[in-house]
PDB file of C-alpha atoms in Angstrom:
ATOM      1  CA  ALA A   1      13.334 -49.849  55.062  1.00 44.00           C
ATOM      2  CA  LEU A   2      15.098 -47.216  53.020  1.00 43.00           C
ATOM      3  CA  GLN A   3      18.547 -48.135  51.894  1.00 51.00           C
ATOM      4  CA  PRO A   4      21.275 -45.895  53.352  1.00 58.00           C
ATOM      5  CA  GLN A   5      22.698 -43.299  51.020  1.00 61.00           C
ATOM      6  CA  ARG A   6      26.291 -43.625  49.856  1.00 61.00           C
ATOM      7  CA  MET A   7      29.095 -41.113  50.287  1.00 58.00           C
ATOM      8  CA  LEU A   8      32.557 -41.141  48.822  1.00 56.00           C
ATOM      9  CA  SER A   9      35.535 -39.386  50.307  1.00 53.00           C
ATOM     10  CA  ALA A  10      38.649 -39.216  48.246  1.00 44.00           C
ATOM     11  CA  LEU A  11      42.105 -39.646  49.709  1.00 38.00           C
ATOM     12  CA  SER A  12      45.615 -39.218  48.537  1.00 33.00           C
ATOM     13  CA  CYS A  13      47.435 -36.675  46.535  1.00 33.00           C
ATOM     14  CA  CYS A  14      43.874 -35.494  46.355  1.00 38.00           C
ATOM     15  CA  ALA A  15      41.256 -37.503  48.121  1.00 41.00           C
ATOM     16  CA  LEU A  16      37.595 -37.849  47.384  1.00 45.00           C
ATOM     17  CA  SER A  17      34.939 -38.773  49.846  1.00 47.00           C
ATOM     18  CA  PHE A  18      32.085 -40.690  48.360  1.00 51.00           C
ATOM     19  CA  SER A  19      29.035 -41.535  50.289  1.00 48.00           C
ATOM     20  CA  ILE A  20      25.408 -42.144  50.079  1.00 42.00           C
ATOM     21  CA  GLN A  21      23.432 -40.558  52.721  1.00 38.00           C
ATOM     22  CA  ARG A  22      19.820 -39.661  53.194  1.00 34.00           C
ATOM     23  CA  SER A  23      20.706 -36.230  54.456  1.00 33.00           C
ATOM     24  CA  ILE A  24      23.243 -35.195  57.003  1.00 33.00           C
ATOM     25  CA  ASP A  25      21.927 -31.876  58.220  1.00 34.00           C
ATOM     26  CA  GLY A  26      21.875 -30.582  54.674  1.00 31.00           C
ATOM     27  CA  VAL A  27      25.546 -31.342  54.095  1.00 30.00           C
ATOM     28  CA  LEU A  28      24.604 -33.016  50.886  1.00 29.00           C
ATOM     29  CA  SER A  29      21.675 -34.417  49.042  1.00 25.00           C
ATOM     30  CA  THR A  30      22.153 -37.377  46.744  1.00 29.00           C
ATOM     31  CA  ARG A  31      19.687 -39.740  45.180  1.00 27.00           C
ATOM     32  CA  LEU A  32      18.456 -42.726  47.115  1.00 32.00           C
ATOM     33  CA  PRO A  33      19.694 -45.852  45.344  1.00 35.00           C
ATOM     34  CA  SER A  34      17.121 -48.219  43.937  1.00 35.00           C
ATOM     35  CA  ARG A  35      16.326 -51.411  45.805  1.00 35.00           C
ATOM     36  CA  LEU A  36      15.983 -53.238  42.490  1.00 34.00           C
ATOM     37  CA  PRO A  37      18.610 -55.977  42.062  1.00 37.00           C
ATOM     38  CA  GLN A  38      21.589 -54.966  39.962  1.00 42.00           C
ATOM     39  CA  PRO A  39      22.514 -57.217  37.022  1.00 39.00           C
ATOM     40  CA  VAL A  40      25.852 -58.959  37.411  1.00 41.00           C
ATOM     41  CA  ALA A  41      27.976 -60.940  35.009  1.00 43.00           C
ATOM     42  CA  ALA A  42      27.500 -64.693  35.052  1.00 39.00           C
ATOM     43  CA  ALA A  43      31.143 -65.160  36.047  1.00 51.00           C
ATOM     44  CA  SER A  44      30.484 -63.649  39.479  1.00 44.00           C
ATOM     45  CA  ILE A  45      27.406 -65.688  40.361  1.00 55.00           C
ATOM     46  CA  ALA A  46      29.417 -68.741  41.424  1.00 83.00           C
ATOM     47  CA  PHE A  47      31.221 -66.868  44.179  1.00 93.00           C
ATOM     48  CA  GLU A  48      29.867 -67.384  47.681  1.00 94.00           C
ATOM     49  CA  ILE A  49      29.941 -64.294  49.912  1.00 96.00           C
ATOM     50  CA  THR A  50      29.892 -64.903  53.654  1.00 96.00           C
ATOM     51  CA  SER A  51      30.624 -62.948  56.816  1.00 95.00           C
ATOM     52  CA  VAL A  52      33.798 -64.308  58.350  1.00 92.00           C
ATOM     53  CA  ARG A  53      34.552 -64.744  62.029  1.00 86.00           C
ATOM     54  CA  GLY A  54      36.716 -62.122  63.668  1.00 89.00           C
ATOM     55  CA  ASP A  55      39.292 -64.630  64.938  1.00 90.00           C
ATOM     56  CA  ASP A  56      42.988 -64.205  64.215  1.00 91.00           C
ATOM     57  CA  ALA A  57      43.224 -67.102  61.756  1.00 93.00           C
ATOM     58  CA  SER A  58      40.321 -65.901  59.588  1.00 94.00           C
ATOM     59  CA  LEU A  59      41.576 -62.318  59.582  1.00 95.00           C
ATOM     60  CA  ASP A  60      45.132 -63.417  58.761  1.00 96.00           C
ATOM     61  CA  ARG A  61      43.816 -65.311  55.725  1.00 96.00           C
ATOM     62  CA  ALA A  62      41.804 -62.280  54.588  1.00 96.00           C
ATOM     63  CA  ALA A  63      44.788 -59.990  55.157  1.00 96.00           C
ATOM     64  CA  ARG A  64      47.065 -62.137  53.019  1.00 96.00           C
ATOM     65  CA  PHE A  65      44.486 -62.124  50.239  1.00 96.00           C
ATOM     66  CA  PHE A  66      44.214 -58.341  50.521  1.00 96.00           C
ATOM     67  CA  VAL A  67      47.961 -57.983  49.979  1.00 95.00           C
ATOM     68  CA  GLU A  68      47.699 -59.937  46.726  1.00 93.00           C
ATOM     69  CA  GLY A  69      44.342 -58.545  45.582  1.00 93.00           C
ATOM     70  CA  PHE A  70      45.037 -54.912  46.440  1.00 91.00           C
ATOM     71  CA  TRP A  71      48.697 -54.064  47.004  1.00 88.00           C
ATOM     72  CA  ALA A  72      50.291 -56.505  44.558  1.00 89.00           C
ATOM     73  CA  ALA A  73      47.583 -55.913  41.946  1.00 84.00           C
ATOM     74  CA  SER A  74      47.146 -52.168  42.420  1.00 73.00           C
ATOM     75  CA  THR A  75      44.861 -50.238  40.095  1.00 63.00           C
ATOM     76  CA  THR A  76      46.866 -47.028  40.649  1.00 59.00           C
ATOM     77  CA  THR A  77      50.478 -48.190  40.522  1.00 55.00           C
ATOM     78  CA  ASP A  78      52.282 -51.176  39.054  1.00 53.00           C
ATOM     79  CA  THR A  79      53.712 -52.798  42.183  1.00 47.00           C
ATOM     80  CA  GLY A  80      53.306 -56.491  41.437  1.00 46.00           C
ATOM     81  CA  GLY A  81      56.883 -57.125  40.384  1.00 55.00           C
ATOM     82  CA  ALA A  82      58.312 -54.917  43.130  1.00 76.00           C
ATOM     83  CA  LEU A  83      56.935 -56.826  46.110  1.00 84.00           C
ATOM     84  CA  THR A  84      59.331 -59.303  47.681  1.00 90.00           C
ATOM     85  CA  ASP A  85      58.255 -62.080  50.029  1.00 91.00           C
ATOM     86  CA  ARG A  86      59.423 -59.894  52.907  1.00 93.00           C
ATOM     87  CA  ASP A  87      57.314 -57.013  51.592  1.00 92.00           C
ATOM     88  CA  ARG A  88      54.294 -59.269  51.425  1.00 93.00           C
ATOM     89  CA  ASP A  89      54.814 -60.573  54.962  1.00 94.00           C
ATOM     90  CA  GLN A  90      55.202 -57.053  56.352  1.00 94.00           C
ATOM     91  CA  LEU A  91      52.128 -55.774  54.527  1.00 94.00           C
ATOM     92  CA  ALA A  92      50.120 -58.820  55.621  1.00 95.00           C
ATOM     93  CA  ALA A  93      51.075 -58.185  59.269  1.00 95.00           C
ATOM     94  CA  LEU A  94      50.040 -54.519  59.021  1.00 95.00           C
ATOM     95  CA  GLN A  95      46.811 -55.434  57.251  1.00 95.00           C
ATOM     96  CA  ARG A  96      45.998 -58.132  59.796  1.00 95.00           C
ATOM     97  CA  ASP A  97      46.467 -55.671  62.657  1.00 94.00           C
ATOM     98  CA  ASP A  98      44.157 -53.194  60.905  1.00 94.00           C
ATOM     99  CA  MET A  99      41.498 -55.867  60.334  1.00 95.00           C
ATOM    100  CA  ILE A 100      41.733 -57.050  63.947  1.00 93.00           C
ATOM    101  CA  ALA A 101      41.190 -53.478  65.109  1.00 91.00           C
ATOM    102  CA  ARG A 102      38.194 -53.075  62.800  1.00 92.00           C
ATOM    103  CA  TYR A 103      36.561 -56.506  62.713  1.00 93.00           C
ATOM    104  CA  GLY A 104      38.214 -58.592  65.421  1.00 91.00           C
ATOM    105  CA  GLU A 105      36.373 -60.387  68.200  1.00 85.00           C
ATOM    106  CA  THR A 106      36.272 -58.494  71.486  1.00 73.00           C
ATOM    107  CA  VAL A 107      35.632 -59.435  75.080  1.00 60.00           C
ATOM    108  CA  GLY A 108      32.191 -58.195  76.078  1.00 60.00           C
ATOM    109  CA  ALA A 109      29.546 -56.395  74.067  1.00 66.00           C
ATOM    110  CA  ARG A 110      30.438 -53.489  71.815  1.00 78.00           C
ATOM    111  CA  ARG A 111      28.218 -50.671  70.688  1.00 86.00           C
ATOM    112  CA  LEU A 112      29.698 -50.246  67.235  1.00 92.00           C
ATOM    113  CA  ARG A 113      29.229 -53.305  65.059  1.00 93.00           C
ATOM    114  CA  SER A 114      31.362 -54.442  62.143  1.00 94.00           C
ATOM    115  CA  SER A 115      31.513 -57.223  59.553  1.00 95.00           C
ATOM    116  CA  LEU A 116      34.113 -58.547  57.151  1.00 96.00           C
ATOM    117  CA  PHE A 117      32.761 -60.267  54.035  1.00 97.00           C
ATOM    118  CA  VAL A 118      34.766 -62.711  51.939  1.00 97.00           C
ATOM    119  CA  ALA A 119      33.872 -64.088  48.510  1.00 97.00           C
ATOM    120  CA  GLU A 120      35.154 -67.578  47.782  1.00 96.00           C
ATOM    121  CA  ASP A 121      35.224 -69.874  44.782  1.00 92.00           C
ATOM    122  CA  PRO A 122      33.137 -72.836  46.034  1.00 89.00           C
ATOM    123  CA  SER A 123      35.076 -75.292  43.885  1.00 88.00           C
ATOM    124  CA  SER A 124      38.543 -74.371  45.160  1.00 90.00           C
ATOM    125  CA  GLY A 125      37.868 -72.455  48.363  1.00 92.00           C
ATOM    126  CA  ALA A 126      40.156 -69.675  47.165  1.00 94.00           C
ATOM    127  CA  ILE A 127      39.275 -66.107  48.146  1.00 96.00           C
ATOM    128  CA  ALA A 128      38.224 -63.966  45.174  1.00 96.00           C
ATOM    129  CA  GLY A 129      37.281 -60.784  47.021  1.00 97.00           C
ATOM    130  CA  CYS A 130      36.761 -59.157  50.390  1.00 97.00           C
ATOM    131  CA  VAL A 131      35.267 -56.031  51.917  1.00 97.00           C
ATOM    132  CA  GLY A 132      34.610 -54.725  55.400  1.00 96.00           C
ATOM    133  CA  VAL A 133      31.948 -52.451  56.849  1.00 96.00           C
ATOM    134  CA  GLU A 134      31.784 -50.952  60.320  1.00 95.00           C
ATOM    135  CA  MET A 135      29.866 -48.397  62.329  1.00 95.00           C
ATOM    136  CA  ALA A 136      31.931 -45.240  62.666  1.00 94.00           C
ATOM    137  CA  LEU A 137      31.601 -41.806  64.208  1.00 96.00           C
ATOM    138  CA  VAL A 138      32.154 -39.140  61.567  1.00 92.00           C
ATOM    139  CA  ASP A 139      32.498 -35.378  61.828  1.00 90.00           C
ATOM    140  CA  PRO A 140      30.644 -34.352  58.621  1.00 81.00           C
ATOM    141  CA  SER A 141      32.035 -30.822  58.615  1.00 80.00           C
ATOM    142  CA  ARG A 142      35.647 -32.023  58.381  1.00 79.00           C
ATOM    143  CA  GLY A 143      35.297 -35.539  57.055  1.00 75.00           C
ATOM    144  CA  ARG A 144      37.093 -36.847  60.152  1.00 85.00           C
ATOM    145  CA  VAL A 145      36.446 -40.504  60.964  1.00 90.00           C
ATOM    146  CA  LEU A 146      37.151 -41.811  64.472  1.00 93.00           C
ATOM    147  CA  SER A 147      38.628 -45.278  64.855  1.00 90.00           C
ATOM    148  CA  ARG A 148      36.595 -48.013  66.490  1.00 88.00           C
ATOM    149  CA  ALA A 149      38.728 -47.775  69.645  1.00 89.00           C
ATOM    150  CA  GLN A 150      38.336 -43.991  69.823  1.00 93.00           C
ATOM    151  CA  SER A 151      34.589 -44.209  69.324  1.00 93.00           C
ATOM    152  CA  GLU A 152      34.059 -46.961  71.886  1.00 92.00           C
ATOM    153  CA  LYS A 153      36.120 -45.029  74.442  1.00 93.00           C
ATOM    154  CA  LEU A 154      34.063 -41.907  73.800  1.00 94.00           C
ATOM    155  CA  PHE A 155      30.857 -43.796  74.548  1.00 94.00           C
ATOM    156  CA  SER A 156      32.282 -45.645  77.556  1.00 93.00           C
ATOM    157  CA  ASP A 157      33.707 -42.538  79.187  1.00 95.00           C
ATOM    158  CA  GLU A 158      30.464 -40.611  78.768  1.00 95.00           C
ATOM    159  CA  LEU A 159      28.185 -43.415  79.979  1.00 94.00           C
ATOM    160  CA  ASN A 160      30.447 -44.333  82.896  1.00 94.00           C
ATOM    161  CA  SER A 161      30.281 -40.738  84.097  1.00 96.00           C
ATOM    162  CA  MET A 162      26.499 -41.099  84.595  1.00 96.00           C
ATOM    163  CA  GLY A 163      24.536 -42.561  87.432  1.00 95.00           C
ATOM    164  CA  ALA A 164      22.736 -45.885  86.927  1.00 94.00           C
ATOM    165  CA  ARG A 165      19.315 -44.284  86.426  1.00 94.00           C
ATOM    166  CA  GLU A 166      20.519 -41.778  83.840  1.00 95.00           C
ATOM    167  CA  ARG A 167      22.549 -44.444  82.041  1.00 94.00           C
ATOM    168  CA  GLY A 168      19.448 -46.621  81.860  1.00 94.00           C
ATOM    169  CA  THR A 169      17.640 -44.040  79.735  1.00 94.00           C
ATOM    170  CA  TYR A 170      20.132 -44.683  76.931  1.00 93.00           C
ATOM    171  CA  ARG A 171      20.235 -48.469  77.183  1.00 87.00           C
ATOM    172  CA  LYS A 172      17.770 -49.255  74.401  1.00 89.00           C
ATOM    173  CA  MET A 173      18.953 -46.610  71.936  1.00 93.00           C
ATOM    174  CA  SER A 174      20.537 -47.621  68.649  1.00 92.00           C
ATOM    175  CA  ALA A 175      24.116 -46.486  67.962  1.00 93.00           C
ATOM    176  CA  ALA A 176      22.828 -43.705  65.689  1.00 94.00           C
ATOM    177  CA  GLU A 177      20.336 -42.517  68.315  1.00 95.00           C
ATOM    178  CA  LEU A 178      22.942 -42.661  71.061  1.00 95.00           C
ATOM    179  CA  THR A 179      25.372 -40.620  68.976  1.00 96.00           C
ATOM    180  CA  GLU A 180      22.730 -38.004  68.263  1.00 96.00           C
ATOM    181  CA  ALA A 181      21.847 -37.756  71.961  1.00 96.00           C
ATOM    182  CA  LEU A 182      25.357 -37.676  73.417  1.00 97.00           C
ATOM    183  CA  PHE A 183      27.594 -36.355  70.635  1.00 97.00           C
ATOM    184  CA  PRO A 184      25.523 -34.260  68.199  1.00 95.00           C
ATOM    185  CA  GLU A 185      28.704 -32.989  66.536  1.00 95.00           C
ATOM    186  CA  TYR A 186      29.197 -36.502  65.124  1.00 96.00           C
ATOM    187  CA  LYS A 187      27.094 -38.784  62.935  1.00 94.00           C
ATOM    188  CA  CYS A 188      27.096 -42.562  63.229  1.00 95.00           C
ATOM    189  CA  LEU A 189      27.551 -43.893  59.702  1.00 94.00           C
ATOM    190  CA  ALA A 190      28.609 -47.113  58.044  1.00 94.00           C
ATOM    191  CA  LEU A 191      32.192 -47.079  56.765  1.00 94.00           C
ATOM    192  CA  LEU A 192      33.121 -49.335  53.834  1.00 94.00           C
ATOM    193  CA  ALA A 193      36.796 -50.306  53.724  1.00 94.00           C
ATOM    194  CA  ASN A 194      39.253 -52.978  52.621  1.00 94.00           C
ATOM    195  CA  LEU A 195      37.564 -53.742  49.304  1.00 95.00           C
ATOM    196  CA  ALA A 196      39.703 -55.948  47.063  1.00 95.00           C
ATOM    197  CA  VAL A 197      38.868 -58.211  44.130  1.00 95.00           C
ATOM    198  CA  ALA A 198      41.304 -60.708  42.638  1.00 94.00           C
ATOM    199  CA  PRO A 199      42.478 -59.707  39.143  1.00 92.00           C
ATOM    200  CA  ALA A 200      40.853 -62.787  37.602  1.00 91.00           C
ATOM    201  CA  ALA A 201      37.450 -61.816  39.041  1.00 93.00           C
ATOM    202  CA  ARG A 202      37.513 -58.144  38.066  1.00 91.00           C
ATOM    203  CA  GLY A 203      34.841 -57.042  35.635  1.00 89.00           C
ATOM    204  CA  SER A 204      32.552 -59.879  36.754  1.00 91.00           C
ATOM    205  CA  GLY A 205      30.298 -57.831  39.011  1.00 91.00           C
ATOM    206  CA  LEU A 206      31.815 -59.221  42.202  1.00 94.00           C
ATOM    207  CA  GLY A 207      32.897 -55.782  43.412  1.00 93.00           C
ATOM    208  CA  ARG A 208      29.306 -54.557  43.181  1.00 92.00           C
ATOM    209  CA  ARG A 209      28.026 -57.586  45.025  1.00 94.00           C
ATOM    210  CA  LEU A 210      30.485 -56.993  47.852  1.00 95.00           C
ATOM    211  CA  CYS A 211      29.436 -53.342  48.070  1.00 94.00           C
ATOM    212  CA  ALA A 212      25.791 -54.455  48.146  1.00 94.00           C
ATOM    213  CA  ARG A 213      26.480 -56.648  51.192  1.00 96.00           C
ATOM    214  CA  CYS A 214      27.806 -53.561  52.973  1.00 95.00           C
ATOM    215  CA  ASP A 215      24.640 -51.660  52.001  1.00 93.00           C
ATOM    216  CA  GLU A 216      22.554 -54.447  53.527  1.00 95.00           C
ATOM    217  CA  ALA A 217      24.567 -54.347  56.764  1.00 95.00           C
ATOM    218  CA  ALA A 218      24.160 -50.573  57.041  1.00 94.00           C
ATOM    219  CA  ASP A 219      20.431 -50.991  56.478  1.00 94.00           C
ATOM    220  CA  ASP A 220      20.217 -53.724  59.146  1.00 94.00           C
ATOM    221  CA  TRP A 221      22.073 -51.439  61.577  1.00 94.00           C
ATOM    222  CA  GLU A 222      19.567 -48.632  60.839  1.00 92.00           C
ATOM    223  CA  LEU A 223      22.276 -46.195  59.806  1.00 93.00           C
ATOM    224  CA  PRO A 224      21.416 -43.159  57.634  1.00 90.00           C
ATOM    225  CA  ALA A 225      24.431 -43.359  55.325  1.00 91.00           C
ATOM    226  CA  ILE A 226      27.395 -45.404  54.169  1.00 92.00           C
ATOM    227  CA  MET A 227      30.684 -43.808  53.201  1.00 90.00           C
ATOM    228  CA  LEU A 228      34.144 -44.731  52.004  1.00 88.00           C
ATOM    229  CA  GLN A 229      37.414 -43.075  51.086  1.00 84.00           C
ATOM    230  CA  VAL A 230      39.259 -43.598  47.831  1.00 85.00           C
ATOM    231  CA  GLU A 231      42.308 -42.196  46.100  1.00 83.00           C
ATOM    232  CA  LEU A 232      41.463 -39.680  43.437  1.00 81.00           C
ATOM    233  CA  ALA A 233      43.951 -41.404  41.125  1.00 80.00           C
ATOM    234  CA  ASN A 234      42.211 -44.767  41.477  1.00 84.00           C
ATOM    235  CA  ALA A 235      39.952 -44.426  38.439  1.00 86.00           C
ATOM    236  CA  PRO A 236      38.753 -48.075  38.324  1.00 86.00           C
ATOM    237  CA  ALA A 237      37.638 -47.955  41.973  1.00 86.00           C
ATOM    238  CA  ARG A 238      35.940 -44.582  41.536  1.00 88.00           C
ATOM    239  CA  LYS A 239      34.101 -45.916  38.480  1.00 89.00           C
ATOM    240  CA  LEU A 240      32.861 -48.899  40.519  1.00 87.00           C
ATOM    241  CA  TYR A 241      31.652 -46.732  43.396  1.00 88.00           C
ATOM    242  CA  GLU A 242      29.983 -44.163  41.160  1.00 88.00           C
ATOM    243  CA  ALA A 243      28.191 -46.953  39.268  1.00 86.00           C
ATOM    244  CA  ALA A 244      26.984 -48.284  42.625  1.00 85.00           C
ATOM    245  CA  GLY A 245      25.426 -44.911  43.426  1.00 85.00           C
ATOM    246  CA  TYR A 246      28.107 -43.217  45.513  1.00 86.00           C
ATOM    247  CA  GLY A 247      28.555 -39.480  45.170  1.00 84.00           C
ATOM    248  CA  ALA A 248      31.527 -37.297  46.081  1.00 82.00           C
ATOM    249  CA  VAL A 249      31.215 -35.491  49.403  1.00 79.00           C
ATOM    250  CA  PHE A 250      34.589 -33.827  49.851  1.00 74.00           C
ATOM    251  CA  ALA A 251      38.193 -33.997  48.679  1.00 75.00           C
ATOM    252  CA  ASP A 252      41.213 -33.808  50.959  1.00 71.00           C
ATOM    253  CA  GLU A 253      43.951 -32.117  48.966  1.00 69.00           C
ATOM    254  CA  GLY A 254      46.508 -32.690  51.704  1.00 64.00           C
ATOM    255  CA  ALA A 255      45.928 -36.381  52.286  1.00 59.00           C
ATOM    256  CA  SER A 256      48.759 -38.831  51.764  1.00 53.00           C
ATOM    257  CA  ALA A 257      48.591 -42.297  50.259  1.00 50.00           C
ATOM    258  CA  LEU A 258      50.698 -45.305  51.167  1.00 47.00           C
ATOM    259  CA  ARG A 259      52.955 -46.515  48.412  1.00 43.00           C
ATOM    260  CA  VAL A 260      54.992 -49.712  48.365  1.00 41.00           C
TER     261      VAL A 260
END
């Protein structure tokens, strides 16, 4: 199978949108990344990357790591010394809620799948990195990304308005096919988010390995593209994504970025 293309969308004081996509109605054309394995530094090979369960305890642990690996060790601002314990607890609660919304377990089947990957040091069990990937409905013309809840409601409302026979014609369609059939103004893409690598593991190739796991998920889900959003000012992250094959799709000059 062809690997999905990557797209990057930038956020913030100016935001880029990077992505790799095969072709979204001619919106952009970027190279298809090679399937050849990428070399990584020996320091990253020991880390074990697994998909974590979407239960509250697992997501709380990942959220607390994200606060330390992303907010307290920012690559755009020096916030490490400014974060109090209260700051950390508040950020962890916000991050946990976001991860539950994106990757949490739900009652009943869902159409839009998601995964949260965590890299651990097998000797200590400590988290060294994390990243999430989810199916998302995207308006390519505006770069608008619907939340998981918004997307699921869109599908449910439309399908529930149909009779049983008509609804049955869509039952075996993939999420991408269903989106194309019911909501042609949107594209069903993979969305990479919540990437963080502990300072001690940076430069080891772990970030690339985490991104590669998201590529594999998008490929398994038969999605045509994978995209992410990044602050224009975050040069280290942009360098990582560009090296992984992502290309800029659009920039949002009016986007705002959270600062702590």
